[in-house]
PDB file of C-alpha atoms in Angstrom:
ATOM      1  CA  UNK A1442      97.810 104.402  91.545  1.00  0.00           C
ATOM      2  CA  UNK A1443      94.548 101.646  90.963  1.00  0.00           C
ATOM      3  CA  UNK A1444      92.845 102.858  87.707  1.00  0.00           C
ATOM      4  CA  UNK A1445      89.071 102.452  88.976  1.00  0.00           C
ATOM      5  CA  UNK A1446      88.642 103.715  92.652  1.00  0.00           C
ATOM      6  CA  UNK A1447      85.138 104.006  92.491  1.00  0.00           C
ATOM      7  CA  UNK A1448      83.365 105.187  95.897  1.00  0.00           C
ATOM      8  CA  UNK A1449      86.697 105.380  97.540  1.00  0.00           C
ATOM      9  CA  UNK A1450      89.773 107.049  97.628  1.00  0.00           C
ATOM     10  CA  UNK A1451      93.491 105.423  97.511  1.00  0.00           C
ATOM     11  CA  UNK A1452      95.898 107.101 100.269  1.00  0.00           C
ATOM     12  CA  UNK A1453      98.456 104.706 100.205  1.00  0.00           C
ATOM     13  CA  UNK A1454      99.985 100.773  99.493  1.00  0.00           C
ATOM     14  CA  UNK A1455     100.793  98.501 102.361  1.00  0.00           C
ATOM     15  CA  UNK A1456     104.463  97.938 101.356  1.00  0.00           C
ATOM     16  CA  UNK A1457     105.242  95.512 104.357  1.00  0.00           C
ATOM     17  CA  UNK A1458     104.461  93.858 107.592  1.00  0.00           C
ATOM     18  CA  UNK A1459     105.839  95.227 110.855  1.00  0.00           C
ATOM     19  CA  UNK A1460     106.916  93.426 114.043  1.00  0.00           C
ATOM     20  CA  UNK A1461     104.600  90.380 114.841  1.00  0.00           C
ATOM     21  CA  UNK A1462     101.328  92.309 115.905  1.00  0.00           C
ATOM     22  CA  UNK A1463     100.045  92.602 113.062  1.00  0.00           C
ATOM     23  CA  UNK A1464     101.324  96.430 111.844  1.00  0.00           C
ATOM     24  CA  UNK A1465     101.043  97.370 108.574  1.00  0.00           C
ATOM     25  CA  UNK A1466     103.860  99.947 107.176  1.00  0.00           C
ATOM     26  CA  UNK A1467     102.313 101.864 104.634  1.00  0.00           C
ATOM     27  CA  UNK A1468     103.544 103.778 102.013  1.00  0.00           C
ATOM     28  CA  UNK A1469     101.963 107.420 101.696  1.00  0.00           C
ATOM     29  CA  UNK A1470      99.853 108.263  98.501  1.00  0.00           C
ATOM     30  CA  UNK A1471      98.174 111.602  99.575  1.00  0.00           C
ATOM     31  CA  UNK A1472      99.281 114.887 100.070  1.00  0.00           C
ATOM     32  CA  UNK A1473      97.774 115.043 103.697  1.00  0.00           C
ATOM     33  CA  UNK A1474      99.569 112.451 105.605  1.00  0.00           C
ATOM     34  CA  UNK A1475      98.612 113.864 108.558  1.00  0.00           C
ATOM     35  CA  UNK A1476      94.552 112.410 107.532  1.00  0.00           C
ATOM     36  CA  UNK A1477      96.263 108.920 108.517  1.00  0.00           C
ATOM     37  CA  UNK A1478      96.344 110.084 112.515  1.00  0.00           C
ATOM     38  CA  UNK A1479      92.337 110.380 112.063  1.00  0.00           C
ATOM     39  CA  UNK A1480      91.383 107.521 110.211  1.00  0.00           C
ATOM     40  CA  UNK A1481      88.478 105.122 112.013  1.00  0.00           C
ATOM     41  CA  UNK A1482      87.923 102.904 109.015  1.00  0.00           C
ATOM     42  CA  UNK A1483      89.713 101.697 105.939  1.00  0.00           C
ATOM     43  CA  UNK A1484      89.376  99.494 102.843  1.00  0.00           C
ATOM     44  CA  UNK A1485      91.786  97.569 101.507  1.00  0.00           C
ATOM     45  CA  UNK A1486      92.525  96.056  98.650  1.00  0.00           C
ATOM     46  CA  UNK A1487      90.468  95.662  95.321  1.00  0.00           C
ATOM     47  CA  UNK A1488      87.478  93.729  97.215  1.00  0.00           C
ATOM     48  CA  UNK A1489      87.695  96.767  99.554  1.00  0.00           C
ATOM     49  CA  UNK A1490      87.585  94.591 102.466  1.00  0.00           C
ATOM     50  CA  UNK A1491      87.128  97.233 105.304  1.00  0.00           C
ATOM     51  CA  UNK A1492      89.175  97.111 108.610  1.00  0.00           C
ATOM     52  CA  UNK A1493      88.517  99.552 111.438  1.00  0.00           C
ATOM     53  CA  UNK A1494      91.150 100.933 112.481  1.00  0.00           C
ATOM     54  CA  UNK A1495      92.971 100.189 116.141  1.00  0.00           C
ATOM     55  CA  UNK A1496      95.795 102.596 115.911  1.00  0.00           C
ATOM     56  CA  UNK A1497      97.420 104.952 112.697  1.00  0.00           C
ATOM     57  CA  UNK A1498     100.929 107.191 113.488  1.00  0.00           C
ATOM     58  CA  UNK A1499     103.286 108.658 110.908  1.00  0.00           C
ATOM     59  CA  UNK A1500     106.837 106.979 110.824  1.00  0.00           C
ATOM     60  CA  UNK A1501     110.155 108.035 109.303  1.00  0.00           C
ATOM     61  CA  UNK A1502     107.874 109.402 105.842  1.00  0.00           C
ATOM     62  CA  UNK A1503     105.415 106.465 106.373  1.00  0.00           C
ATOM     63  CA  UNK A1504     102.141 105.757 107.772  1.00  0.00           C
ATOM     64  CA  UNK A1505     102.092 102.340 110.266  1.00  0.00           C
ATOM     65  CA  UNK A1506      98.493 100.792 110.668  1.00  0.00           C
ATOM     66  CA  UNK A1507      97.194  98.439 112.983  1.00  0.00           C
ATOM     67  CA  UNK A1508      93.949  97.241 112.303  1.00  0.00           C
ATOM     68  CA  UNK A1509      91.288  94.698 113.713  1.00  0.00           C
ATOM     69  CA  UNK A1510      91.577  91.378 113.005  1.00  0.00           C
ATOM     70  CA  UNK A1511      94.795  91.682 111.620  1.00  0.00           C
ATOM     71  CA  UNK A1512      96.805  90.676 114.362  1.00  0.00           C
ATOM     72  CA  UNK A1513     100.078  88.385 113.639  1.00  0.00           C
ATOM     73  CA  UNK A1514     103.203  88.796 111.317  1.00  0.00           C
ATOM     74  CA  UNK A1515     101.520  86.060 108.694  1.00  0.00           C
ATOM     75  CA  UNK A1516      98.141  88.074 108.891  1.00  0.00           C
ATOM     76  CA  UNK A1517     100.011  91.438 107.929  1.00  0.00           C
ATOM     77  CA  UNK A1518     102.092  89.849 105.167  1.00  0.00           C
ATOM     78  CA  UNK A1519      98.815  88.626 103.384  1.00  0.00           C
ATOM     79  CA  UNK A1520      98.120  92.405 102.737  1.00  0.00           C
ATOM     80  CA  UNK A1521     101.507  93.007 101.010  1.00  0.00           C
ATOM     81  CA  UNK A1522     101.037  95.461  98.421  1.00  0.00           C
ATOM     82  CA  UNK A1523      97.537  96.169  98.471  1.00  0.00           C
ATOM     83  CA  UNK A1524      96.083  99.449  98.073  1.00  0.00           C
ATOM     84  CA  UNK A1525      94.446 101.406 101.283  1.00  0.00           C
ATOM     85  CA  UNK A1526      91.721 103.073 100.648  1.00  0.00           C
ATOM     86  CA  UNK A1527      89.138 105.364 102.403  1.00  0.00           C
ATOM     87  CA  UNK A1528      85.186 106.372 101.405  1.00  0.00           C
ATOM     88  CA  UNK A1529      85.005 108.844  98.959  1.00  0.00           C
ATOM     89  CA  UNK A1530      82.837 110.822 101.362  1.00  0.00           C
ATOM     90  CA  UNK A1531      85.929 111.148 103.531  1.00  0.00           C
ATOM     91  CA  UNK A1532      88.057 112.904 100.967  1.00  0.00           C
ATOM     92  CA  UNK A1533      90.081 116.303 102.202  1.00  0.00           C
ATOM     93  CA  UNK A1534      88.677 119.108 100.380  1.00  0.00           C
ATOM     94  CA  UNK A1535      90.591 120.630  98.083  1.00  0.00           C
ATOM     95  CA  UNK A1536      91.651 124.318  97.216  1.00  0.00           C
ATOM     96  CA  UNK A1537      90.592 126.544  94.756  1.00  0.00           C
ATOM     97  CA  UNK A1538      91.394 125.178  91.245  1.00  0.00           C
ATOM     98  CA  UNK A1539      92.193 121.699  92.573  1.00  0.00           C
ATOM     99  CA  UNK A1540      90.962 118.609  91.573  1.00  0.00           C
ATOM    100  CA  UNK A1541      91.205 115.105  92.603  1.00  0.00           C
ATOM    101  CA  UNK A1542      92.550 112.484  89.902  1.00  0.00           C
ATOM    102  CA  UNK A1543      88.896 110.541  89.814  1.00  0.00           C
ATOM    103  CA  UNK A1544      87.185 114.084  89.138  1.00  0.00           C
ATOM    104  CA  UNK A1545      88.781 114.927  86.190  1.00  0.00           C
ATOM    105  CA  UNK A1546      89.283 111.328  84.366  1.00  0.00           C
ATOM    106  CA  UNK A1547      87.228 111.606  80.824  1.00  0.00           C
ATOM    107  CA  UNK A1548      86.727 115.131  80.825  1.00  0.00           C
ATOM    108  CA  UNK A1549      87.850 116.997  77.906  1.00  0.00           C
ATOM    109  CA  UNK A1550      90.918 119.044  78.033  1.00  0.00           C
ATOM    110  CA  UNK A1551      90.717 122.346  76.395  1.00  0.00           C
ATOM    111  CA  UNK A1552      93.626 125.519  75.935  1.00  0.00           C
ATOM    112  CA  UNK A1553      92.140 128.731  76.948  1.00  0.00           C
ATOM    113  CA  UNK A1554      91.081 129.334  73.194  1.00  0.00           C
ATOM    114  CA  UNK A1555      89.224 126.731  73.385  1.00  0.00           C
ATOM    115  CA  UNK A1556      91.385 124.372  71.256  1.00  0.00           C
ATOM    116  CA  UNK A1557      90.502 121.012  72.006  1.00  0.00           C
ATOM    117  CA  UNK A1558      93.021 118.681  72.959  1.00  0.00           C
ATOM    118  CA  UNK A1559      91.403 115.197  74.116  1.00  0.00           C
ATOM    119  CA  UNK A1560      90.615 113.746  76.748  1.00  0.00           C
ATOM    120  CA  UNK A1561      91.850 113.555  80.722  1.00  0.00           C
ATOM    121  CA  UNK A1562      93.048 109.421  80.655  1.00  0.00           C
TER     122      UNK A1562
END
């Protein structure tokens, strides 16, 4: 996972081109896949270059994106290995007693008597 996600949230890595349009395959860092079938903008990469999004289906355990602009084989293959992100706004919410990883970071970790035992890193 990227160390610093700042206002937005990583949900997966494009791990390859697919076909010539343009698709992205995209390998699944979330524990709702299903948020890739509602997805209307993303960001990708570092820069967090945003793409709307033209079409998003789930595919033998991955997601496949097409997105605007991106719309040959040689386009797609410039995005190998980039991290896809959304806005932090757009984050599922969690359970009871769940956290995500960017909530927790720095805090300090403590047993139940209060024992300190450093910080989240």
């Amino acid at each position: 996972m990227p160390k610093d996600q700042g206002a937005h949230l990583a949900i997966g890595r494009i791990v390859a081109p697919r076909g010539v349009r343009g698709e992205l395959k995209v390998e699944i860092e979330t524990d709702y896949p299903e948020r890739f079938r509602h997805l209307r903008q993303v960001y990708l990469g570092e820069n967090r270059v945003p793409f709307q999004v033209r079409r998003a289906r789930l595919h033998r355990g991955q997601a496949l994106l097409q997105l605007d602009s991106i719309n040959d084989r040689p386009a797609a293959e410039r995005w190998r290995d980039v991290w896809v992100y959304v806005a932090i706004e757009e984050a599922i919410p969690l359970g009871e007693g769940e956290y995500y990883h960017h909530q927790i970071l720095g805090l300090e970790a403590v047993t139940v008597d209060g024992e300190a035992l450093g910080r989240v890193a």
